[in-house]
Coordinates of C-alpha atoms in Angstrom, one line a residue:
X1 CA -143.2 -50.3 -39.3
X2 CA -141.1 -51.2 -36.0
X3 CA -142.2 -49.8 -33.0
X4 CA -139.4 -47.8 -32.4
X5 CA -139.9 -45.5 -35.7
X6 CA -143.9 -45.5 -34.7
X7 CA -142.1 -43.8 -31.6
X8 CA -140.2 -41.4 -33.4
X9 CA -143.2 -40.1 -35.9
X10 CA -145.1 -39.6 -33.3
X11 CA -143.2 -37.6 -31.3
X12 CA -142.2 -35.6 -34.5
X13 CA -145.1 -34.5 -34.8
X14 CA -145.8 -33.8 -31.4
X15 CA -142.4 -31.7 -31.6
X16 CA -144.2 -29.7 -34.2
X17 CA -146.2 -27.5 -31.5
X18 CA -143.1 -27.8 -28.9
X19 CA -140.7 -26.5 -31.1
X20 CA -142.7 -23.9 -32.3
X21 CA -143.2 -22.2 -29.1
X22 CA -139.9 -23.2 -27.2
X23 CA -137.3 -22.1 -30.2
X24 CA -138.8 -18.6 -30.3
X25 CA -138.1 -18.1 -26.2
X26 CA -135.0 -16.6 -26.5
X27 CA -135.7 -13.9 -29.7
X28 CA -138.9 -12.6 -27.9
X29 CA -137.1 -9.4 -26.8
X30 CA -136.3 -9.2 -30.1
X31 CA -139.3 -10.3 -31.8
X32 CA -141.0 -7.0 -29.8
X33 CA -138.5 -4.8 -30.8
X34 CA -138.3 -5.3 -34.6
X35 CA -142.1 -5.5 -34.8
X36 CA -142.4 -2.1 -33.3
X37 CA -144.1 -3.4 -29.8
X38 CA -141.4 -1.9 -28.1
X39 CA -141.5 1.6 -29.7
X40 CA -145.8 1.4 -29.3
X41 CA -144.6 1.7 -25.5
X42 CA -146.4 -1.9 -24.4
X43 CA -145.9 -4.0 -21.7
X44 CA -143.2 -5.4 -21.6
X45 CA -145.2 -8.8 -20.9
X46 CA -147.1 -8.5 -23.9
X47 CA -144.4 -10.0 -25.6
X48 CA -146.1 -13.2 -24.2
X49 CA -148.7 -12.8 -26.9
X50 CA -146.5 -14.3 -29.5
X51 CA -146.0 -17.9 -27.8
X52 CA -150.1 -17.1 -26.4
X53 CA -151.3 -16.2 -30.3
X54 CA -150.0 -19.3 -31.1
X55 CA -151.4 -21.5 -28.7
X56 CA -155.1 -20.3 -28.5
X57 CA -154.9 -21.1 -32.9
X58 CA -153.7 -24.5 -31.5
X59 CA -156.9 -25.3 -29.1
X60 CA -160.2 -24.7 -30.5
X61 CA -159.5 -25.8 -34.0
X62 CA -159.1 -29.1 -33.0
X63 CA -162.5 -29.8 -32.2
X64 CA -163.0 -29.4 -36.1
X65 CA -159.9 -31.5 -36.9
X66 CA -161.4 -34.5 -35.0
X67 CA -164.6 -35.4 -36.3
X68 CA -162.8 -34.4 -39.8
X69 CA -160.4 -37.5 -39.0
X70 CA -162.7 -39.8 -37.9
X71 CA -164.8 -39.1 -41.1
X72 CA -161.9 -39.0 -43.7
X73 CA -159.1 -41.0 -42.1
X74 CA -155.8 -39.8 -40.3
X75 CA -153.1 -39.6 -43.5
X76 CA -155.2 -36.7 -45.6
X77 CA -156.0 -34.3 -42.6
X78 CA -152.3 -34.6 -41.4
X79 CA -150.7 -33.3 -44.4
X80 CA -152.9 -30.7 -45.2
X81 CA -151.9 -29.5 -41.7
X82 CA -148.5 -30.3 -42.2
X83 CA -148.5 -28.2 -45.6
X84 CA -150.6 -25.5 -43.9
X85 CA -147.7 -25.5 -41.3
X86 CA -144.7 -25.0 -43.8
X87 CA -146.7 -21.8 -45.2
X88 CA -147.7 -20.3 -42.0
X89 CA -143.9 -20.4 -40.9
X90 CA -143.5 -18.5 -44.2
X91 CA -145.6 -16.3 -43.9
X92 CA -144.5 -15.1 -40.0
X93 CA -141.1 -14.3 -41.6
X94 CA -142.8 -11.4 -44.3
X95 CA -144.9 -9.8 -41.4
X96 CA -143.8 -6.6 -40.7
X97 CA -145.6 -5.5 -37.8
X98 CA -146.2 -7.1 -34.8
X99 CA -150.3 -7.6 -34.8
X100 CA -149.4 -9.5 -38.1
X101 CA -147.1 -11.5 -36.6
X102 CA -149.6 -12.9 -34.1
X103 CA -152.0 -13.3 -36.6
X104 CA -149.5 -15.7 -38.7
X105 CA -148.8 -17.3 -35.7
X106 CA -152.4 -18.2 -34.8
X107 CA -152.6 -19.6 -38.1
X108 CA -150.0 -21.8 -37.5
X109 CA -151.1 -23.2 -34.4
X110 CA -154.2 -23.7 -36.0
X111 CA -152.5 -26.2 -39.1
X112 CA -150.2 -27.9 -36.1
X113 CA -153.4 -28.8 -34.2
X114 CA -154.0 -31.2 -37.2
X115 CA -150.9 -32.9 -36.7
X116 CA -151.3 -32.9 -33.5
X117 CA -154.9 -34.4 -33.4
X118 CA -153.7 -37.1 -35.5
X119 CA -150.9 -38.6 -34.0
X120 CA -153.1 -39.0 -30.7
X121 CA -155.4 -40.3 -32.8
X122 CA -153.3 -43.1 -34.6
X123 CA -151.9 -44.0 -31.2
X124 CA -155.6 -44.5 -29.8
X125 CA -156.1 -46.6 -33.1
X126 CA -153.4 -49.1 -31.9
X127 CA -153.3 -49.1 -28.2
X128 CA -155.6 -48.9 -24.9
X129 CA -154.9 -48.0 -21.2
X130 CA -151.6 -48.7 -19.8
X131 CA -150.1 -50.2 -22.8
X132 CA -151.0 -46.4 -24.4
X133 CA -149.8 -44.8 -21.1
X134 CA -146.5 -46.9 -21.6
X135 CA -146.3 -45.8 -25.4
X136 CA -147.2 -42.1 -25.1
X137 CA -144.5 -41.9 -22.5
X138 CA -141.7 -43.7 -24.8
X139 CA -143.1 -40.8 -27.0
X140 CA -142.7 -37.8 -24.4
X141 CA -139.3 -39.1 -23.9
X142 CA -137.9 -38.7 -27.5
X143 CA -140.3 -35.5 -27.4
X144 CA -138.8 -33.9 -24.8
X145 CA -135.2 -33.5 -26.4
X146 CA -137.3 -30.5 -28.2
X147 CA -137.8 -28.3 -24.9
X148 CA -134.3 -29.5 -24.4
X149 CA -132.3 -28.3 -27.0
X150 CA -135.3 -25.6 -29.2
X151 CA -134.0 -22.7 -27.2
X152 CA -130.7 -23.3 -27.5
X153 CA -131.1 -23.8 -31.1
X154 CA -133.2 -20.3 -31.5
X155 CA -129.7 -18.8 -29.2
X156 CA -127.3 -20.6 -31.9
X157 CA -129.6 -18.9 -34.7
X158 CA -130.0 -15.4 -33.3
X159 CA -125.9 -15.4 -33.4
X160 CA -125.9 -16.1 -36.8
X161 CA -128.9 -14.3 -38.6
X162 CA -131.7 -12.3 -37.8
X163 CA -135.1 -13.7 -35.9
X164 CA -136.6 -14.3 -39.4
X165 CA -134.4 -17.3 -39.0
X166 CA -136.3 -19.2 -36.5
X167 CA -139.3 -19.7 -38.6
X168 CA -136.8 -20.9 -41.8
X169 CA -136.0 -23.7 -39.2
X170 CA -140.2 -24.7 -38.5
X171 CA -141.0 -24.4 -42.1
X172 CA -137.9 -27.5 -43.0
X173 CA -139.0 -28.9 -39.7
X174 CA -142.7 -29.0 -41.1
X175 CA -141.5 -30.6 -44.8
X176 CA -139.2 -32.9 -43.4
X177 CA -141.9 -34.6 -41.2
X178 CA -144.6 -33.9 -44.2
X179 CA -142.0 -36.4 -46.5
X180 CA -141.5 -38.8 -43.7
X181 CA -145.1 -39.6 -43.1
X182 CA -146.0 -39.6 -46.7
X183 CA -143.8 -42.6 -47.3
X184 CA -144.0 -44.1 -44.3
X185 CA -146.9 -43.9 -42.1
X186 CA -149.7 -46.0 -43.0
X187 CA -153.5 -45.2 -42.4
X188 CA -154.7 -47.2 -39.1
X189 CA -158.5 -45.9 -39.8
X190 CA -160.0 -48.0 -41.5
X191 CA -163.3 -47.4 -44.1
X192 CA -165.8 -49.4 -42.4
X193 CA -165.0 -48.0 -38.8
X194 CA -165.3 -44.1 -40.0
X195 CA -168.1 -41.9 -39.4
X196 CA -170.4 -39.5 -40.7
X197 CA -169.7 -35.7 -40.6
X198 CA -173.4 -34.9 -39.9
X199 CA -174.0 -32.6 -37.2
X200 CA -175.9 -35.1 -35.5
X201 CA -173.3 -37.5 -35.8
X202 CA -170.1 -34.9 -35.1
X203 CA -172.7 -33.7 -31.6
X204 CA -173.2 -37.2 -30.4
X205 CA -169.7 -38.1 -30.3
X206 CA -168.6 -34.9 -28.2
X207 CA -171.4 -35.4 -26.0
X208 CA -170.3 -38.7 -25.2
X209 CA -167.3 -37.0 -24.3
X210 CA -168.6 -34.7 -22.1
X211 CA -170.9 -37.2 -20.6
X212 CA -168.2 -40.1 -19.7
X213 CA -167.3 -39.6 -16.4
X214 CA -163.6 -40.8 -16.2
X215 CA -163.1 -38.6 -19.7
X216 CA -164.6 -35.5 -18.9
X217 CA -163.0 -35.2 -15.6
X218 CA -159.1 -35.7 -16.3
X219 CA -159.4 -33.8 -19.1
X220 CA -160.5 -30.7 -16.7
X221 CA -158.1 -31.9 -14.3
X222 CA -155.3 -32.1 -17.0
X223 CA -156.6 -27.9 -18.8
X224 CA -156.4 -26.8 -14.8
X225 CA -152.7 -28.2 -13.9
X226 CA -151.0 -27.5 -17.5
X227 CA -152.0 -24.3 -17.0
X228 CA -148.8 -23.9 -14.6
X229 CA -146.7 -25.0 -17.8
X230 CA -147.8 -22.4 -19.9
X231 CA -147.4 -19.9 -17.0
X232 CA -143.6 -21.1 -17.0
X233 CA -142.9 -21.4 -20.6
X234 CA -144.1 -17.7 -21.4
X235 CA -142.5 -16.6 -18.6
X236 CA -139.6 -18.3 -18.3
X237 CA -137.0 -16.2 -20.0
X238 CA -138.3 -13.0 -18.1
X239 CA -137.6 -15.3 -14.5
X240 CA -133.9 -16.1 -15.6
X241 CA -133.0 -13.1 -17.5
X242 CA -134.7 -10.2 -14.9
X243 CA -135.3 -12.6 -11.4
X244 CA -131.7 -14.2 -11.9
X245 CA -129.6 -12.7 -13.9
X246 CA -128.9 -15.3 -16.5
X247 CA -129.5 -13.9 -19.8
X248 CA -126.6 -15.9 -21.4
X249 CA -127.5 -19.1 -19.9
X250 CA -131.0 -19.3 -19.8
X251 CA -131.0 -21.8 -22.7
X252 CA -128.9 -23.9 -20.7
X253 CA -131.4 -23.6 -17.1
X254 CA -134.6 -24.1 -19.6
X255 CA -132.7 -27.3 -20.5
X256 CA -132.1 -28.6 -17.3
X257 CA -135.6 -28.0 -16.3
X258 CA -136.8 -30.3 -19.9
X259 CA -133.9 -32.9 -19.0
X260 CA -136.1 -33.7 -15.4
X261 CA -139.3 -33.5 -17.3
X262 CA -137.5 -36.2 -20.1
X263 CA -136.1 -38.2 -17.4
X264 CA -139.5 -38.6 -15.8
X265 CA -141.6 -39.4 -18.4
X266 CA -139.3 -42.6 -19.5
X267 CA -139.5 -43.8 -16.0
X268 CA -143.4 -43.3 -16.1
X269 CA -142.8 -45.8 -19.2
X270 CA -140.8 -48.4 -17.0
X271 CA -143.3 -48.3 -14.1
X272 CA -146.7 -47.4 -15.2
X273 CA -147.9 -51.0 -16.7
X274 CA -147.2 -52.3 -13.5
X275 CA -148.4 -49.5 -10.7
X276 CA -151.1 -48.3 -13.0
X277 CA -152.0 -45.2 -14.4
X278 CA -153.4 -43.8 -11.5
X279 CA -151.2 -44.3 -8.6
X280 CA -148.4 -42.7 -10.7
X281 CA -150.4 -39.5 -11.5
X282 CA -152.2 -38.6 -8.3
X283 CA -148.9 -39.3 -6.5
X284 CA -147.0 -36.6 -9.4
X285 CA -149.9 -34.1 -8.8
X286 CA -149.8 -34.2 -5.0
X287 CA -146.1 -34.2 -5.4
X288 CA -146.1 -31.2 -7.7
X289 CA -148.2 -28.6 -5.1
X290 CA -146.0 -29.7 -2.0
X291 CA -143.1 -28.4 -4.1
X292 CA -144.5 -25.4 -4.9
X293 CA -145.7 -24.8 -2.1
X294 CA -142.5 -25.2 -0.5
X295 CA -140.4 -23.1 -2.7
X296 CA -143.4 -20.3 -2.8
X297 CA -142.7 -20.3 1.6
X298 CA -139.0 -20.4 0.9
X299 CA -139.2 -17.0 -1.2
X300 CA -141.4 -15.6 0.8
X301 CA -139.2 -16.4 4.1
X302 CA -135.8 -15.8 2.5
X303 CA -136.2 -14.1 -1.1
X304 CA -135.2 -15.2 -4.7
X305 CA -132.2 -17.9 -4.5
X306 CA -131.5 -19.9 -8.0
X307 CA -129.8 -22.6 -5.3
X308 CA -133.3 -22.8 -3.9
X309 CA -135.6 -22.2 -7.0
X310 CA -134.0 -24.3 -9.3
X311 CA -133.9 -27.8 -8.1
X312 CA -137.0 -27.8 -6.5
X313 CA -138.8 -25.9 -9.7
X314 CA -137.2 -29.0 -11.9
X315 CA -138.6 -31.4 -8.9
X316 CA -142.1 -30.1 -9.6
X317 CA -141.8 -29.9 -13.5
X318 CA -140.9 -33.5 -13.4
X319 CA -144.3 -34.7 -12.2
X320 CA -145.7 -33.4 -15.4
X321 CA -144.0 -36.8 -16.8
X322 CA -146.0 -38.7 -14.6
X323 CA -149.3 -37.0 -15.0
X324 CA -149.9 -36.3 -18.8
X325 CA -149.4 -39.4 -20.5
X326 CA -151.0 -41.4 -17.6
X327 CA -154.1 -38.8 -17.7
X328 CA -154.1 -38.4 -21.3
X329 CA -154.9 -42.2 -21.3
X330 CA -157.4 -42.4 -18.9
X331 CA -159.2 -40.2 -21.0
X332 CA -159.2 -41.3 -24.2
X333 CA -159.4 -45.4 -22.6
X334 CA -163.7 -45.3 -23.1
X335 CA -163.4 -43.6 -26.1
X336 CA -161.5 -45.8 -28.5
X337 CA -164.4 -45.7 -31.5
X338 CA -164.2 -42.1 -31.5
X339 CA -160.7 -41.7 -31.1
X340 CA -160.2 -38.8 -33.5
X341 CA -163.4 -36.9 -32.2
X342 CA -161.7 -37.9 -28.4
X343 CA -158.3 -36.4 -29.4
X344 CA -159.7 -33.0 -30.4
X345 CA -162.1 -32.6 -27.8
X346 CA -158.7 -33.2 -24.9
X347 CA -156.7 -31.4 -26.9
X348 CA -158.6 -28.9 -26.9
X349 CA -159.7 -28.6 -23.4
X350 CA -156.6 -28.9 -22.2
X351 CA -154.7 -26.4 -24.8
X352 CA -157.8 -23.6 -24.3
X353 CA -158.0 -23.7 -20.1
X354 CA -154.1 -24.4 -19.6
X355 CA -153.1 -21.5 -22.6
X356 CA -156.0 -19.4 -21.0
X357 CA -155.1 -20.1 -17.4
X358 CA -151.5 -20.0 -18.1
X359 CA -151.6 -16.5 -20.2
X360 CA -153.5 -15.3 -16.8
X361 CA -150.6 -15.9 -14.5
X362 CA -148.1 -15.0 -16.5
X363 CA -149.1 -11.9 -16.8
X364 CA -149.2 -11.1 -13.1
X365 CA -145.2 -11.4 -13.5
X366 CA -143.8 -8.6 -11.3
X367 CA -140.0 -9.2 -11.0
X368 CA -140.4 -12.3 -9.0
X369 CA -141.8 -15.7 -9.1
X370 CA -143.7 -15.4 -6.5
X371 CA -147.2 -15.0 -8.6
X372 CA -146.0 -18.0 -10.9
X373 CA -145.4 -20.3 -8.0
X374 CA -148.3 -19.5 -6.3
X375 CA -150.6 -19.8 -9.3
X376 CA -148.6 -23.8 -9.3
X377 CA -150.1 -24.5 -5.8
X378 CA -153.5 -23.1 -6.5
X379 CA -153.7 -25.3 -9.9
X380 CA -152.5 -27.9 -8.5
X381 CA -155.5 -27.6 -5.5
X382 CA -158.0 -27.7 -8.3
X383 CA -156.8 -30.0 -10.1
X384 CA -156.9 -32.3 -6.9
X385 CA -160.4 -31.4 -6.4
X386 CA -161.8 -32.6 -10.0
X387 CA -159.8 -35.8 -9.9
X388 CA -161.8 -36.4 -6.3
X389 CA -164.8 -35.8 -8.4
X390 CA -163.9 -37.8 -10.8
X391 CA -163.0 -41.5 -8.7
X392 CA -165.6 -40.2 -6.1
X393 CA -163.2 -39.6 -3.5
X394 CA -160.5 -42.6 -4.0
X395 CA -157.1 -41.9 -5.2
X396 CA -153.9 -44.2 -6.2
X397 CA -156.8 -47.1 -7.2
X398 CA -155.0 -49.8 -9.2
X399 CA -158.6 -49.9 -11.3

């Protein structure tokens, strides 16, 4: 296979989780409504349960996923999560109330968490440090035409058919990537380097996780800062439909916003092999509280201004470019013998802390962004203090 279709399954498969949270922004009002959370008189916020239902299915099941990879290969466990994925999507357009709705949709991340651990997986089975960094960015690049164009597809939907349509979308999304990697993505575990499902065995490998230094500590640091982008993402069509006014365009704003996050991670592709992995991220991360911190002041000081918000909100989503490929690799760089067991256990401390974190703060929206910024710098502060930890008090070391 030639690199650049490697690229391209991968990040299909990554866009199985983006698209299935970013495409359904737009039709949560609606969502709420149909289900009857609207007439139960809820919170208006609680419509932030279907993106949040979704994602907390996606975290923990992946610590099962990985040592179930590593045991029987990558190919089996990603279509049966693929298939699973198709069926879920299926099954959210028949629910009829809006507790059944969540429950499909934690099902569903639960099946995408496969896919998800796998393609990390295979990409850990092929490449190491920077090179990885340099590949998983190439990836985040093509990935991040999802967040770019999802919501405007689930606004081109809603114009044409109900919010039932959405989920028609993810379950052809789910086959056509099922039929792609069927044919063409071979198996890159192979027999004599898979291991034993024993509890002993699946316990040793996560400890040895948890016990590597350089592991252990950017995948905290990574759970505390994503946790701002799953403040934003649930929130997001609540700050530009209710804080600014732009119900018609917010597809268009949400793009803008994935357009700086795109640009940044191919230029985090260009650089990183020769800056290094963590120059690039502890310079993004200090870069991404002084911007929030800055535009947190400047509403404060002068009040809600899309002039002001916007380009400095996009300057401080870009650094996510820079920082998750870059720390996703450092993490997983020890680790390359237990790759599938590695890929679960960051996936799933970053999805449970950041979805956990994230639902938290968003929450706390009250008709301005002030609690969403503010929850940016103090993630970003802690964030800062486990990478400290973690390189014992050096940062932007070429090692």
């Amino acid at each position: 296979m030639r690199k650049v279709e490697f690229v391209a399954i991968v990040a299909g498969l990554m866009a199985l989780n983006a698209i299935a949270i970013d495409i359904m922004l737009p039709a949560l009002s609606a969502i709420a409504r149909d289900t009857g959370l609207t007439a139960e008189g809820g919170d208006q916020n609680r419509q932030q349960l279907i993106i949040f239902a979704y994602v907390l299915g996606f975290g923990a099941p992946q610590l099962i996923w990985g040592p179930i990879t590593d045991r029987f290969g990558r190919r089996a466990p990603l279509f049966i999560g693929l298939i699973g994925y198709v069926l879920t999507a299926l099954l959210c357009i028949m629910a009829h109330s809006f507790w059944a709705l969540l429950a499909a949709r934690f099902l569903q991340g639960v099946f995408s968490s496969g896919a998800r651990t796998v393609a990390s997986a295979v990409v850990r089975d092929l490449f190491a440090g920077r090179s990885m960094a340099s590949f998983m960015s190439l990836v985040m690049t093509i990935f991040m035409i999802v967040p770019i164009i999802a919501p405007t597809i689930g606004q081109i939907i809603l114009y044409v058919a109900p919010w039932e349509g959405i989920f028609v979308v993810l379950a052809v999304w789910g086959a056509l990537m099922l039929g792609w990697t069927w044919f063409r993505l071979p198996e890159s575990l192979p027999k004599e380097a898979r291991r034993s499902l024993e509890i002993g065995s699946v316990m040793t490998a996560y400890l040895q996780v948890i016990r590597t230094r350089v592991s252990f500590g950017y995948m905290l640091a990574s759970g505390l800062v994503f946790g701002s982008l799953f403040a934003f993402i649930a929130s997001s069509e609540q700050v530009f439909r209710d804080v600014f006014d732009q119900g018609d365009t917010f597809a268009y704003w949400f793009a803008g916003i994935a357009a700086a996050l795109a640009v940044s991670n191919f230029a985090n592709s260009r650089l990183v092999e020769k800056v290094g992995m963590r120059r690039i991220s502890h310079i993004a991360l200090l870069t991404f509280m002084l911007s929030s911190l800055v535009l947190t002041l400047a509403t404060l000081a002068w009040g809600e201004n899309l002039a002001v918000f916007f380009p400095l909100f996009a300057l401080g989503f870009a650094c996510f470019g820079m920082m998750g490929s870059n720390f996703s690799a450092l993490a997983m760089e020890p680790l390359g013998k237990i790759a599938g067991t590695a890929s679960a256990a960051y996936g799933f401390a970053t999805t449970m802390i950041s979805s956990i974190i994230g639902m938290i703060i968003g929450s706390q929206f009250n008709g301005t962004t002030v609690p969403l910024t503010l929850g940016f710098v103090i993630l970003g502060a802690a964030s800062l203090v486990v990478i400290l930890v973690t390189e014992k008090g050096r940062l932007f070391s070429r090692h």
